PDB file of C-alpha atoms in Angstrom:
ATOM      1  CA  MET A   1      95.723  73.959 170.099  1.00 89.00           C
ATOM      2  CA  ASP A   2      96.349  77.503 168.848  1.00 92.00           C
ATOM      3  CA  ASP A   3      95.455  76.615 165.260  1.00 89.00           C
ATOM      4  CA  ILE A   4      92.237  74.907 166.320  1.00 89.00           C
ATOM      5  CA  PHE A   5      91.292  77.899 168.443  1.00 92.00           C
ATOM      6  CA  LYS A   6      91.988  80.270 165.538  1.00 92.00           C
ATOM      7  CA  ASN A   7      89.863  78.110 163.240  1.00 87.00           C
ATOM      8  CA  MET A   8      87.010  78.220 165.743  1.00 89.00           C
ATOM      9  CA  GLN A   9      87.513  81.975 166.037  1.00 92.00           C
ATOM     10  CA  LYS A  10      87.161  82.361 162.250  1.00 90.00           C
ATOM     11  CA  GLN A  11      83.874  80.456 162.488  1.00 86.00           C
ATOM     12  CA  GLY A  12      82.717  82.748 165.297  1.00 90.00           C
ATOM     13  CA  LYS A  13      82.793  79.864 167.784  1.00 90.00           C
ATOM     14  CA  ASN A  14      85.182  81.342 170.328  1.00 94.00           C
ATOM     15  CA  ASP A  15      82.354  82.118 172.736  1.00 95.00           C
ATOM     16  CA  VAL A  16      82.228  80.695 176.265  1.00 95.00           C
ATOM     17  CA  ASP A  17      79.643  78.017 175.391  1.00 92.00           C
ATOM     18  CA  SER A  18      81.664  76.621 172.475  1.00 91.00           C
ATOM     19  CA  LEU A  19      84.951  76.685 174.391  1.00 93.00           C
ATOM     20  CA  VAL A  20      83.430  75.008 177.449  1.00 90.00           C
ATOM     21  CA  GLN A  21      82.010  72.342 175.126  1.00 88.00           C
ATOM     22  CA  TRP A  22      85.497  71.807 173.662  1.00 90.00           C
ATOM     23  CA  ILE A  23      86.900  71.452 177.186  1.00 89.00           C
ATOM     24  CA  LYS A  24      84.166  68.932 178.048  1.00 87.00           C
ATOM     25  CA  ASP A  25      84.560  66.985 174.781  1.00 86.00           C
ATOM     26  CA  SER A  26      88.294  66.764 175.461  1.00 87.00           C
ATOM     27  CA  LYS A  27      87.547  65.215 178.860  1.00 86.00           C
ATOM     28  CA  ILE A  28      89.482  67.937 180.667  1.00 84.00           C
ATOM     29  CA  VAL A  29      86.415  68.230 182.848  1.00 79.00           C
ATOM     30  CA  ASP A  30      83.840  65.521 183.297  1.00 75.00           C
ATOM     31  CA  GLY A  31      80.213  66.154 182.484  1.00 72.00           C
ATOM     32  CA  SER A  32      79.266  67.299 185.971  1.00 79.00           C
ATOM     33  CA  LYS A  33      77.435  70.592 186.269  1.00 86.00           C
ATOM     34  CA  GLU A  34      79.813  71.636 189.055  1.00 86.00           C
ATOM     35  CA  LEU A  35      82.930  71.371 186.884  1.00 83.00           C
ATOM     36  CA  GLU A  36      81.159  72.898 183.897  1.00 86.00           C
ATOM     37  CA  GLU A  37      80.181  75.869 186.049  1.00 90.00           C
ATOM     38  CA  LYS A  38      83.775  76.083 187.300  1.00 87.00           C
ATOM     39  CA  ALA A  39      84.943  76.266 183.677  1.00 87.00           C
ATOM     40  CA  ARG A  40      82.428  79.000 182.906  1.00 91.00           C
ATOM     41  CA  SER A  41      83.456  80.974 185.979  1.00 92.00           C
ATOM     42  CA  LEU A  42      87.069  81.054 184.800  1.00 92.00           C
ATOM     43  CA  PHE A  43      85.952  82.933 181.686  1.00 94.00           C
ATOM     44  CA  ARG A  44      84.233  85.641 183.718  1.00 90.00           C
ATOM     45  CA  GLY A  45      86.006  88.930 183.466  1.00 85.00           C
ATOM     46  CA  ALA A  46      86.709  88.476 179.772  1.00 89.00           C
ATOM     47  CA  GLU A  47      86.081  91.634 177.760  1.00 90.00           C
ATOM     48  CA  ASP A  48      83.432  89.885 175.663  1.00 95.00           C
ATOM     49  CA  GLU A  49      82.114  86.419 176.560  1.00 94.00           C
ATOM     50  CA  ASN A  50      81.050  85.972 172.925  1.00 96.00           C
ATOM     51  CA  ASP A  51      84.564  86.699 171.635  1.00 97.00           C
ATOM     52  CA  ILE A  52      87.142  85.087 173.947  1.00 97.00           C
ATOM     53  CA  SER A  53      90.749  85.840 173.063  1.00 96.00           C
ATOM     54  CA  LEU A  54      93.356  83.119 172.657  1.00 96.00           C
ATOM     55  CA  GLU A  55      95.244  84.610 175.602  1.00 95.00           C
ATOM     56  CA  LYS A  56      92.194  84.365 177.876  1.00 96.00           C
ATOM     57  CA  PHE A  57      91.560  80.791 176.726  1.00 96.00           C
ATOM     58  CA  LYS A  58      95.155  79.832 177.527  1.00 96.00           C
ATOM     59  CA  GLU A  59      94.807  81.487 180.930  1.00 94.00           C
ATOM     60  CA  VAL A  60      91.726  79.362 181.665  1.00 93.00           C
ATOM     61  CA  ILE A  61      93.475  76.173 180.495  1.00 94.00           C
ATOM     62  CA  GLU A  62      96.490  77.000 182.661  1.00 94.00           C
ATOM     63  CA  LYS A  63      94.216  77.344 185.721  1.00 91.00           C
ATOM     64  CA  PHE A  64      92.590  73.986 184.954  1.00 85.00           C
ATOM     65  CA  ALA A  65      95.995  72.367 184.551  1.00 89.00           C
ATOM     66  CA  VAL A  66      97.150  73.673 187.938  1.00 91.00           C
ATOM     67  CA  GLU A  67      93.932  72.550 189.646  1.00 86.00           C
ATOM     68  CA  GLN A  68      94.297  69.068 188.171  1.00 83.00           C
ATOM     69  CA  LYS A  69      97.992  68.919 189.059  1.00 90.00           C
ATOM     70  CA  ARG A  70      98.912  68.594 185.380  1.00 91.00           C
ATOM     71  CA  ASN A  71     101.088  70.776 183.219  1.00 92.00           C
ATOM     72  CA  PHE A  72      99.767  73.152 180.561  1.00 93.00           C
ATOM     73  CA  GLU A  73     101.339  71.218 177.671  1.00 93.00           C
ATOM     74  CA  GLU A  74      99.614  67.998 178.686  1.00 92.00           C
ATOM     75  CA  VAL A  75      96.208  69.690 178.782  1.00 91.00           C
ATOM     76  CA  ALA A  76      96.888  71.548 175.516  1.00 91.00           C
ATOM     77  CA  GLN A  77      97.755  68.241 173.815  1.00 91.00           C
ATOM     78  CA  GLN A  78      94.513  66.736 175.087  1.00 90.00           C
ATOM     79  CA  LEU A  79      92.599  69.682 173.589  1.00 90.00           C
ATOM     80  CA  GLU A  80      94.467  69.344 170.328  1.00 87.00           C
ATOM     81  CA  LYS A  81      93.681  65.641 170.122  1.00 86.00           C
ATOM     82  CA  GLU A  82      89.950  66.324 170.455  1.00 79.00           C
ATOM     83  CA  GLY A  83      90.040  69.550 168.454  1.00 72.00           C
ATOM     84  CA  PRO A  84      89.483  68.132 164.978  1.00 58.00           C
ATOM     85  CA  THR A  85      86.170  66.623 166.110  1.00 71.00           C
ATOM     86  CA  VAL A  86      85.076  69.938 167.551  1.00 66.00           C
ATOM     87  CA  VAL A  87      86.071  71.889 164.447  1.00 65.00           C
ATOM     88  CA  LYS A  88      84.258  69.408 162.179  1.00 67.00           C
ATOM     89  CA  ALA A  89      81.128  69.765 164.295  1.00 71.00           C
ATOM     90  CA  VAL A  90      81.372  73.560 164.148  1.00 66.00           C
ATOM     91  CA  ILE A  91      81.822  73.541 160.371  1.00 64.00           C
ATOM     92  CA  ALA A  92      78.909  71.104 159.942  1.00 69.00           C
ATOM     93  CA  GLY A  93      76.730  73.332 162.100  1.00 71.00           C
ATOM     94  CA  VAL A  94      77.627  76.445 160.142  1.00 66.00           C
ATOM     95  CA  SER A  95      77.021  74.636 156.856  1.00 70.00           C
ATOM     96  CA  ALA A  96      73.601  73.387 158.001  1.00 75.00           C
ATOM     97  CA  PHE A  97      72.678  76.878 159.147  1.00 73.00           C
ATOM     98  CA  LYS A  98      73.699  78.370 155.805  1.00 75.00           C
ATOM     99  CA  ASP A  99      71.620  75.737 153.990  1.00 79.00           C
ATOM    100  CA  VAL A 100      68.568  76.583 156.080  1.00 82.00           C
ATOM    101  CA  MET A 101      69.074  80.290 155.470  1.00 83.00           C
ATOM    102  CA  LYS A 102      69.296  79.683 151.713  1.00 82.00           C
ATOM    103  CA  GLY A 103      66.006  77.803 151.851  1.00 72.00           C
ATOM    104  CA  LYS A 104      67.398  74.388 150.972  1.00 55.00           C
TER     105      LYS A 104
END
């Protein structure tokens, strides 16, 4: 999970929206607006919501694990399993954006 987060951070995708999407894609929360808003609320208080630290992300995941009566490692493994898909999507998005900016 840490490596995936760091990769997303390098791509500038460690903002609340991207991390909540990762949490949703990993099925840690279902697609309901209520749980999505709950996830977003756990990030409040971060120094910069566009640059979430790994420590803050782990804190949020720990809170979700407790609420779901699961342990942190189980939730982290679930994130790691889905992570490659998220990272590929981020890289594809960045690549498409660069192509547009180059006028391709």
